[in-house]
Short mmCIF file of C-alpha atoms and ligand atoms in Angstrom, two decimals:
data_model
loop_
_atom_site.label_atom_id
_atom_site.label_comp_id
_atom_site.label_asym_id
_atom_site.label_seq_id
_atom_site.Cartn_x
_atom_site.Cartn_y
_atom_site.Cartn_z
CA MET M 30 0.00 0.00 0.00
CA LYS M 31 2.76 2.40 0.92
CA LYS M 32 4.10 3.04 -2.51
CA PHE M 33 0.66 3.15 -4.12
CA LEU M 34 -0.85 5.78 -1.95
CA PRO M 35 0.45 9.15 -3.15
CA TYR M 36 0.00 8.06 -6.72
CA ALA M 37 -3.45 6.71 -5.97
CA LEU M 38 -4.57 10.03 -4.56
CA PHE M 39 -3.18 11.83 -7.57
CA LEU M 40 -4.89 9.33 -9.79
CA THR M 41 -8.25 9.80 -8.12
CA PHE M 42 -7.86 13.48 -8.83
CA MET M 43 -7.03 12.78 -12.47
CA MET M 44 -9.99 10.44 -12.77
CA SER M 45 -12.32 13.22 -11.79
CA LEU M 46 -11.00 15.22 -14.74
CA VAL M 47 -10.80 12.65 -17.47
CA VAL M 48 -12.60 9.36 -17.78
CA GLY M 49 -10.66 6.33 -18.90
CA GLN M 50 -7.13 7.42 -18.11
CA LEU M 51 -4.69 5.15 -16.50
CA SER M 52 -1.67 4.66 -14.46
CA ALA M 53 0.18 1.46 -14.44
CA SER M 54 3.30 -0.36 -15.03
CA ALA M 55 4.77 -2.98 -17.24
CA GLU M 56 6.41 -6.22 -16.27
CA GLY M 57 9.89 -4.72 -16.06
CA SER M 58 12.35 -6.76 -14.11
CA VAL M 59 9.76 -8.64 -12.03
CA LYS M 60 9.72 -12.28 -13.10
CA ILE M 61 6.67 -14.34 -12.28
CA GLN M 62 6.24 -18.10 -12.60
CA LYS M 63 3.55 -20.61 -11.77
CA VAL M 64 3.86 -23.60 -9.42
CA ASN M 65 3.24 -26.81 -11.31
CA LYS M 66 2.72 -29.17 -8.36
CA ASP M 67 2.39 -28.94 -4.59
CA THR M 68 5.80 -28.25 -3.13
CA ILE M 69 7.77 -27.38 -0.01
CA ILE M 70 9.63 -24.11 0.57
CA TYR M 71 13.07 -24.57 2.15
CA GLU M 72 15.13 -22.04 4.00
CA GLU M 73 18.27 -23.00 2.04
CA PRO M 74 18.73 -24.59 -1.41
CA SER M 75 18.80 -28.12 0.04
CA THR M 76 16.18 -30.73 0.97
CA ASN M 77 18.06 -31.13 4.26
CA SER M 78 17.42 -27.53 5.30
CA VAL M 79 14.49 -26.23 7.32
CA GLU M 80 11.01 -26.47 5.74
CA ILE M 81 9.45 -23.01 6.06
CA GLY M 82 6.22 -23.43 4.17
CA GLU M 83 4.27 -24.97 1.34
CA LEU M 84 3.05 -23.87 -2.06
CA ALA M 85 -0.05 -25.33 -3.68
CA LYS M 86 -0.17 -26.26 -7.34
CA GLY M 87 -1.44 -23.26 -9.33
CA SER M 88 0.16 -20.63 -7.06
CA PHE M 89 2.09 -17.76 -8.60
CA ILE M 90 5.46 -16.68 -7.23
CA ILE M 91 8.12 -14.05 -7.92
CA VAL M 92 11.48 -15.48 -8.95
CA THR M 93 14.33 -13.65 -7.27
CA GLN M 94 17.28 -15.93 -8.08
CA VAL M 95 17.99 -19.21 -9.86
CA SER M 96 21.00 -21.50 -9.33
CA LYS M 97 21.82 -25.21 -9.72
CA GLY M 98 18.30 -26.59 -9.82
CA TRP M 99 17.01 -24.33 -7.06
CA THR M 100 14.97 -21.16 -7.36
CA HIS M 101 14.66 -18.52 -4.69
CA ILE M 102 11.06 -17.38 -4.67
CA GLN M 103 8.94 -14.80 -2.98
CA THR M 104 5.22 -14.55 -2.29
CA PRO M 105 3.41 -11.79 -0.38
CA GLU M 106 3.73 -13.99 2.74
CA GLN M 107 6.97 -15.92 2.46
CA ALA M 108 10.34 -16.28 0.78
CA GLY M 109 12.64 -19.27 0.38
CA TYR M 110 13.86 -21.97 -2.00
CA VAL M 111 11.98 -24.49 -4.13
CA THR M 112 13.31 -26.93 -6.67
CA SER M 113 13.25 -25.31 -10.11
CA ASP M 114 11.45 -28.26 -11.72
CA VAL M 115 8.15 -27.41 -9.96
CA LEU M 116 7.99 -24.02 -11.70
CA VAL M 117 6.72 -23.18 -15.19
CA GLN M 118 6.89 -20.02 -17.29
CA VAL M 119 3.65 -18.08 -17.73
CA LYS M 120 2.81 -15.33 -20.17
CA SER M 121 1.01 -12.20 -19.12
CA GLU M 122 -1.55 -10.00 -20.83
CA GLY M 123 -2.37 -6.36 -20.12
CA TYR M 124 -5.85 -5.70 -18.74
CA LEU M 125 -7.59 -2.50 -17.68
CA VAL M 126 -9.16 -2.07 -14.27
CA ILE M 127 -12.77 -1.14 -15.07
CA GLN M 128 -14.27 -1.12 -11.57
CA LYS M 129 -15.53 2.43 -10.91
CA ASP M 130 -14.19 2.68 -7.37
CA GLY M 131 -11.17 0.54 -8.07
CA THR M 132 -10.53 -2.94 -6.81
CA THR M 133 -8.50 -4.40 -3.97
CA LEU M 134 -5.29 -6.33 -4.54
CA PHE M 135 -5.16 -9.28 -2.10
CA THR M 136 -2.27 -11.52 -1.05
CA ALA M 137 -4.36 -14.63 -1.76
CA PRO M 138 -7.51 -15.45 -3.77
CA SER M 139 -9.89 -14.61 -0.93
CA GLN M 140 -11.77 -11.57 0.39
CA ASN M 141 -10.32 -12.46 3.80
CA ALA M 142 -6.71 -12.28 2.68
CA GLN M 143 -4.50 -9.30 3.46
CA HIS M 144 -4.71 -6.18 1.30
CA VAL M 145 -1.69 -5.35 -0.83
CA GLY M 146 -3.25 -2.14 -2.11
CA GLN M 147 -6.02 -0.60 -4.15
CA LEU M 148 -5.97 -0.58 -7.97
CA TYR M 149 -7.87 2.32 -9.45
CA GLU M 150 -10.05 2.47 -12.54
CA GLY M 151 -8.06 2.88 -15.74
CA ARG M 152 -4.87 1.19 -14.53
CA VAL M 153 -3.22 -1.42 -16.69
CA VAL M 154 -2.31 -4.58 -14.80
CA TYR M 155 -0.66 -7.77 -16.05
CA VAL M 156 -2.74 -10.90 -15.69
CA TYR M 157 -0.73 -14.15 -15.39
CA GLY M 158 -3.59 -16.52 -14.77
CA THR M 159 -6.69 -17.23 -12.75
CA ALA M 160 -7.56 -18.96 -9.50
CA PRO M 161 -10.85 -20.67 -8.57
CA GLY M 162 -13.60 -18.39 -7.31
CA GLY M 163 -13.29 -15.66 -9.94
CA TRP M 164 -9.78 -14.43 -9.11
CA SER M 165 -6.93 -13.31 -11.33
CA PHE M 166 -3.28 -13.16 -10.36
CA VAL M 167 -1.95 -9.77 -11.45
CA GLN M 168 1.15 -7.64 -11.36
CA TYR M 169 1.14 -3.90 -10.99
CA GLY M 170 4.64 -2.41 -10.92
CA GLU M 171 6.50 -4.32 -8.25
CA ASP M 172 3.30 -5.42 -6.53
CA THR M 173 1.58 -8.70 -7.17
CA GLY M 174 -1.54 -10.37 -5.86
CA TYR M 175 -5.10 -11.37 -6.62
CA VAL M 176 -8.02 -9.22 -7.80
CA ALA M 177 -11.59 -10.08 -8.76
CA THR M 178 -11.55 -11.05 -12.44
CA ASN M 179 -14.77 -9.14 -13.11
CA ALA M 180 -13.01 -5.88 -12.20
CA LEU M 181 -10.80 -6.29 -15.28
CA LYS M 182 -11.28 -5.98 -19.02
CA LYS M 183 -9.04 -6.61 -22.01
CA PRO M 184 -8.56 -3.22 -23.66
CA VAL M 185 -8.71 -2.63 -27.42
CA PRO M 186 -5.54 -0.99 -28.72
CA THR M 187 -5.15 1.39 -31.64
CA LYS M 188 -2.06 1.79 -33.77
CA LYS M 189 0.07 4.88 -33.34
CA GLN M 190 3.50 5.90 -34.43
CA ILE M 191 6.57 7.04 -32.50
CA THR M 192 7.62 10.55 -33.51
CA ALA M 193 10.88 11.16 -31.66
CA PRO M 194 13.99 11.66 -33.85
CA ASP M 195 16.25 9.87 -31.33
CA GLY M 196 13.62 7.31 -30.40
CA ALA M 197 11.25 7.26 -27.42
CA VAL M 198 12.42 6.00 -24.04
CA LEU M 199 10.19 3.17 -22.79
CA ARG M 200 9.66 3.20 -19.02
CA LEU M 201 8.24 0.75 -16.51
CA THR M 202 5.94 3.31 -14.91
CA ALA M 203 4.24 6.51 -16.05
CA SER M 204 6.91 8.76 -14.61
CA PRO M 205 10.17 10.44 -15.70
CA ASN M 206 11.83 8.39 -12.94
CA GLY M 207 10.35 5.08 -14.11
CA GLU M 208 12.84 2.30 -14.75
CA VAL M 209 14.11 2.47 -18.36
CA LEU M 210 13.15 -0.67 -20.29
CA GLY M 211 14.56 0.38 -23.67
CA THR M 212 14.19 2.78 -26.56
CA ILE M 213 11.64 2.52 -29.38
CA ALA M 214 12.98 3.78 -32.70
CA ASN M 215 11.45 6.75 -34.47
CA LYS M 216 8.59 5.87 -36.88
CA THR M 217 7.93 2.51 -35.17
CA THR M 218 4.26 1.51 -35.18
CA VAL M 219 3.08 0.63 -31.68
CA GLN M 220 -0.14 -0.62 -30.10
CA TYR M 221 -1.44 2.24 -28.00
CA TYR M 222 -3.86 1.67 -25.12
CA ILE M 223 -4.35 4.71 -22.95
CA THR M 224 -2.78 7.95 -21.67
CA LEU M 225 -2.29 9.13 -18.11
CA ALA M 226 -1.02 12.58 -17.25
CA GLY M 227 1.08 12.88 -20.38
CA TRP M 228 2.29 9.24 -20.46
CA ALA M 229 1.02 6.74 -23.00
CA TYR M 230 0.96 2.99 -22.37
CA VAL M 231 2.16 1.15 -25.49
CA GLU M 232 3.18 -2.33 -26.62
CA VAL M 233 5.47 -3.27 -29.47
CA ASN M 234 6.62 -6.84 -30.08
CA ASP M 235 7.53 -8.07 -26.59
CA GLN M 236 8.08 -4.64 -25.09
CA LYS M 237 5.44 -3.01 -22.90
CA GLY M 238 5.51 0.23 -20.98
CA TYR M 239 5.20 3.98 -21.07
CA VAL M 240 6.44 6.63 -23.44
CA LYS M 241 5.75 10.35 -23.34
CA ALA M 242 2.37 10.93 -25.00
CA SER M 243 3.95 13.82 -26.93
CA GLU M 244 6.20 11.27 -28.68
CA LEU M 245 3.20 9.46 -30.19
CA ALA M 246 1.21 10.50 -33.24
CA ASN M 247 -1.71 9.13 -35.18
CA ILE M 248 -0.64 7.08 -38.12
CA GLN M 249 -1.44 9.26 -41.04
CA LEU M 250 -1.31 8.58 -44.73
CA THR M 251 -0.19 11.56 -46.74
CA ASN M 252 -1.12 10.48 -50.24
CA ASN M 253 -4.03 11.52 -52.47
CA LYS M 254 -5.14 8.00 -53.38
CA VAL M 255 -8.77 6.89 -53.36
CA TYR M 256 -9.65 3.89 -51.16
CA ASN M 257 -12.85 1.90 -50.88
CA LYS M 258 -11.66 -0.85 -48.55
CA GLY M 259 -9.01 -1.63 -45.99
CA VAL M 260 -6.16 -4.13 -46.00
CA PRO M 261 -6.72 -7.63 -44.55
CA ALA M 262 -5.93 -8.11 -40.85
CA GLU M 263 -2.51 -9.45 -39.97
CA LYS M 264 -2.18 -13.20 -39.62
CA GLY M 265 -3.74 -14.41 -36.38
CA ALA M 266 -5.33 -11.01 -35.68
CA LYS M 267 -9.07 -10.31 -35.52
CA LYS M 268 -11.04 -9.32 -38.61
CA ARG M 269 -11.61 -5.58 -38.83
CA VAL M 270 -14.24 -3.18 -40.10
CA ALA M 271 -14.20 0.60 -40.26
CA LEU M 272 -17.55 2.18 -39.40
CA THR M 273 -17.94 5.65 -40.92
CA PHE M 274 -20.53 8.31 -40.13
CA ASP M 275 -21.09 11.17 -42.56
CA ASP M 276 -22.70 14.60 -42.70
CA GLY M 277 -22.68 15.40 -38.95
CA PRO M 278 -22.00 16.19 -36.28
CA ASP M 279 -25.59 16.43 -35.10
CA ALA M 280 -26.37 17.77 -31.63
CA LYS M 281 -28.77 14.92 -30.84
CA VAL M 282 -27.79 11.89 -32.93
CA THR M 283 -23.97 12.05 -32.73
CA PRO M 284 -23.82 11.77 -28.91
CA GLN M 285 -26.13 8.73 -29.06
CA ILE M 286 -23.85 7.09 -31.59
CA LEU M 287 -20.82 7.86 -29.39
CA ALA M 288 -22.51 6.17 -26.43
CA THR M 289 -23.24 3.02 -28.45
CA LEU M 290 -19.67 2.90 -29.82
CA LYS M 291 -18.32 3.18 -26.29
CA LYS M 292 -20.46 0.26 -25.15
CA TYR M 293 -18.67 -1.97 -27.70
CA ASP M 294 -15.18 -0.45 -27.33
CA ALA M 295 -15.57 0.53 -30.99
CA LYS M 296 -13.50 3.15 -32.79
CA ALA M 297 -15.05 4.80 -35.84
CA THR M 298 -14.49 7.64 -38.29
CA PHE M 299 -16.70 10.72 -38.60
CA PHE M 300 -16.67 12.58 -41.91
CA MET M 301 -17.89 15.99 -40.87
CA VAL M 302 -19.50 18.78 -42.85
CA GLY M 303 -17.89 22.15 -42.11
CA LYS M 304 -21.06 24.07 -41.38
CA ASN M 305 -22.04 21.47 -38.76
CA VAL M 306 -18.54 21.52 -37.25
CA SER M 307 -18.78 25.25 -36.52
CA ARG M 308 -22.22 24.78 -34.95
CA ASN M 309 -21.23 21.83 -32.76
CA THR M 310 -17.59 22.32 -31.73
CA ALA M 311 -18.17 20.73 -28.32
CA ILE M 312 -19.39 17.54 -30.00
CA VAL M 313 -16.44 17.53 -32.42
CA LYS M 314 -14.19 17.61 -29.37
CA GLN M 315 -16.15 14.83 -27.72
CA VAL M 316 -15.77 12.66 -30.83
CA TYR M 317 -12.04 13.33 -31.02
CA GLU M 318 -11.36 12.79 -27.33
CA ALA M 319 -13.18 9.45 -27.42
CA GLY M 320 -10.45 8.27 -29.82
CA HIS M 321 -12.42 8.36 -33.07
CA GLU M 322 -10.96 9.65 -36.31
CA ILE M 323 -12.14 12.94 -37.74
CA GLY M 324 -12.54 13.23 -41.50
CA ASN M 325 -13.29 16.12 -43.84
CA HIS M 326 -16.57 15.96 -45.81
CA THR M 327 -16.44 19.54 -47.28
CA SER M 328 -18.07 22.71 -45.99
CA ASN M 329 -21.42 22.58 -47.76
CA HIS M 330 -21.69 19.03 -49.11
CA LYS M 331 -21.42 20.07 -52.75
CA LYS M 332 -20.60 17.76 -55.63
CA LEU M 333 -16.94 18.69 -56.09
CA THR M 334 -16.67 17.41 -59.67
CA SER M 335 -19.00 20.26 -60.71
CA LEU M 336 -16.89 23.00 -59.11
CA SER M 337 -13.88 25.03 -60.27
CA ILE M 338 -10.57 24.22 -58.61
CA ALA M 339 -10.93 27.37 -56.50
CA GLY M 340 -14.38 26.17 -55.46
CA VAL M 341 -13.02 22.73 -54.48
CA LYS M 342 -10.24 24.32 -52.43
CA GLN M 343 -12.73 26.51 -50.63
CA GLU M 344 -14.96 23.53 -49.76
CA VAL M 345 -12.05 21.40 -48.53
CA ASN M 346 -9.94 24.02 -46.73
CA GLY M 347 -12.93 25.59 -45.01
CA THR M 348 -13.69 22.33 -43.22
CA SER M 349 -10.04 21.54 -42.46
CA ASN M 350 -9.76 24.90 -40.73
CA ALA M 351 -13.06 24.53 -38.87
CA ILE M 352 -11.91 21.14 -37.52
CA TYR M 353 -8.53 22.58 -36.55
CA THR M 354 -10.30 25.36 -34.67
CA ALA M 355 -12.42 22.79 -32.81
CA ILE M 356 -9.76 20.22 -31.81
CA GLY M 357 -6.33 21.68 -32.64
CA GLN M 358 -5.71 18.92 -35.25
CA TYR M 359 -6.39 18.78 -38.96
CA PRO M 360 -8.57 15.98 -40.34
CA THR M 361 -6.59 12.90 -41.41
CA VAL M 362 -8.92 11.56 -44.11
CA PHE M 363 -11.29 13.02 -46.69
CA ARG M 364 -14.55 11.80 -48.16
CA PRO M 365 -15.94 13.55 -51.25
CA PRO M 366 -19.75 14.05 -51.08
CA TYR M 367 -21.58 11.45 -53.22
CA GLY M 368 -18.20 9.76 -53.72
CA ALA M 369 -17.67 12.21 -56.58
CA THR M 370 -13.98 12.75 -57.26
CA ASN M 371 -11.71 13.22 -60.26
CA ASP M 372 -8.14 14.21 -61.11
CA GLN M 373 -8.83 17.89 -60.41
CA VAL M 374 -10.22 17.15 -56.95
CA ARG M 375 -7.36 14.77 -56.14
CA SER M 376 -4.78 17.30 -57.31
CA ILE M 377 -5.38 19.45 -54.24
CA MET M 378 -5.63 16.57 -51.73
CA THR M 379 -2.79 15.75 -49.31
CA ILE M 380 -4.76 13.11 -47.40
CA PRO M 381 -6.47 9.97 -48.74
CA SER M 382 -9.99 10.09 -50.18
CA ILE M 383 -12.14 7.41 -48.61
CA LEU M 384 -15.11 5.86 -50.37
CA TRP M 385 -16.79 2.73 -48.97
CA SER M 386 -17.30 -1.02 -49.40
CA ILE M 387 -20.84 -1.14 -47.98
CA ASP M 388 -23.46 1.55 -48.48
CA THR M 389 -26.17 0.92 -45.87
CA LEU M 390 -28.48 3.46 -47.62
CA ASP M 391 -29.56 4.51 -44.12
CA TRP M 392 -30.40 8.02 -45.43
CA LYS M 393 -32.89 6.56 -47.89
CA HIS M 394 -34.86 3.89 -46.04
CA HIS M 395 -34.61 5.16 -42.44
CA ASN M 396 -34.99 1.57 -41.32
CA PRO M 397 -32.69 0.10 -38.61
CA ASP M 398 -33.38 -3.49 -39.76
CA LYS M 399 -32.31 -2.70 -43.31
CA ILE M 400 -29.02 -1.25 -42.06
CA LEU M 401 -28.26 -4.55 -40.34
CA ALA M 402 -29.40 -6.54 -43.38
CA SER M 403 -27.06 -4.67 -45.73
CA VAL M 404 -24.12 -5.18 -43.36
CA LYS M 405 -24.92 -8.89 -42.95
CA ALA M 406 -25.15 -9.34 -46.71
CA SER M 407 -21.69 -8.03 -47.59
CA VAL M 408 -19.40 -7.51 -44.59
CA LYS M 409 -15.90 -8.98 -44.71
CA ASP M 410 -12.48 -8.31 -43.25
CA GLY M 411 -11.43 -4.78 -44.28
CA SER M 412 -14.92 -3.45 -45.07
CA ILE M 413 -15.55 0.29 -44.82
CA ILE M 414 -19.21 0.79 -43.90
CA LEU M 415 -21.07 3.99 -44.78
CA MET M 416 -23.70 5.41 -42.42
CA HIS M 417 -24.85 8.90 -41.39
CA ASP M 418 -24.89 10.41 -37.91
CA ILE M 419 -27.72 12.79 -38.73
CA HIS M 420 -30.57 10.25 -38.76
CA GLN M 421 -32.20 9.05 -35.55
CA THR M 422 -32.95 5.69 -37.19
CA THR M 423 -29.23 5.11 -37.74
CA ALA M 424 -28.49 5.71 -34.06
CA ASN M 425 -31.37 3.36 -33.19
CA GLY M 426 -30.03 0.59 -35.42
CA LEU M 427 -26.36 0.83 -34.48
CA ASP M 428 -26.47 -1.36 -31.39
CA ASN M 429 -27.72 -4.35 -33.40
CA VAL M 430 -25.10 -3.79 -36.09
CA LEU M 431 -22.30 -3.74 -33.52
CA LEU M 432 -23.71 -6.72 -31.66
CA TYR M 433 -23.85 -8.74 -34.89
CA LEU M 434 -20.33 -7.77 -35.99
CA GLN M 435 -18.89 -8.43 -32.53
CA LYS M 436 -20.42 -11.93 -32.53
CA GLN M 437 -18.87 -12.49 -35.96
CA GLY M 438 -15.47 -11.70 -34.43
CA TYR M 439 -14.89 -8.22 -35.85
CA GLU M 440 -12.90 -5.44 -34.28
CA PHE M 441 -13.99 -1.83 -34.93
CA VAL M 442 -11.15 0.43 -36.05
CA THR M 443 -10.68 3.83 -37.67
CA VAL M 444 -10.25 4.28 -41.41
CA SER M 445 -6.54 5.14 -41.07
CA ASP M 446 -6.04 1.94 -39.07
CA ILE M 447 -7.80 -0.25 -41.60
CA LEU M 448 -5.76 1.16 -44.52
CA GLN M 449 -2.53 -0.27 -43.08
NI1 NI G 24 -22.46 13.01 -47.33
#
């Protein structure tokens, strides 16, 4: 508890400001193994030495030293030697603490065990395995113990890129004093989970930990190509779809769509019309801060292929600037109204133009069941799905679409993510 407390208080304060942030740590130098069969703990590395305790099969221990067939181990309650052959390697996975008031870390899988500390909402912990009764053995920094499994959730990462000319220093904890685990080279693509007080938790290959959030950027394509689908998921990874919502933001419908996306941990892309951006800057911010991608859909939704080049520039730049005013970032993708583009339109683009693989025709039929039917009929890995966040019926139908796609094993990512 001692080393958690000041940070925990700080964290509670942060939580009141921003929902979904996190503190946490990576595995670092703490090495955890699992006990493969019931065994005795000896005081010295010899079966003739004093027996100081027992370990049940399935227990987790911290390895402190290994030599000549003996391993020195530590648990919250005891320390000593066991024969190395009773121990097996275990892999860990990062999970988020989702319990609103946090959850207690116990020394053993029981409510009656001693408290190690409190883990607050938004922290990333490493789960090494489970114990009967709904318990998970976790590591947080140098602390280990058991928490209720239902207080944890596997987070969905998004891809980001390191932007630090000399590389980004990866640390064990979200602090400038955190143990240095290594350096991640500039331009490396990483899996990004969450940010706390300027530190971003990332994973790349076998490395996990924190880099400065300022050294991470959205992956952005800077070409003027036209895309209508994404690339297939990497081998062994989940299938992906990119949900896109056009013509908003709308003061009523967009927040409902955001709430449904959140329920499914879904990331989406919103192609916004400039005049609606200026009217609803608070909602633009809300969309951006929830981790969705913001796209440009022109200022007045005109058919660009009928305009002069000056007219096209005005339609595109007006919305780019309105979005910049709202969130301090320019849009990363563009969608021409009606999908109408040509060489003249592309000649002024510096970001990709995104069409779609599935047109739900939600604007035409205003029927939630038909949205689902069109998705069911044609969805596949890499699909870009077109909907509109200005129709109440689209918001009403979204939950069923997400439920269906989730059951089919899809992950919901942004357009920029699905293009690479
Ligand atoms: Ni449109």
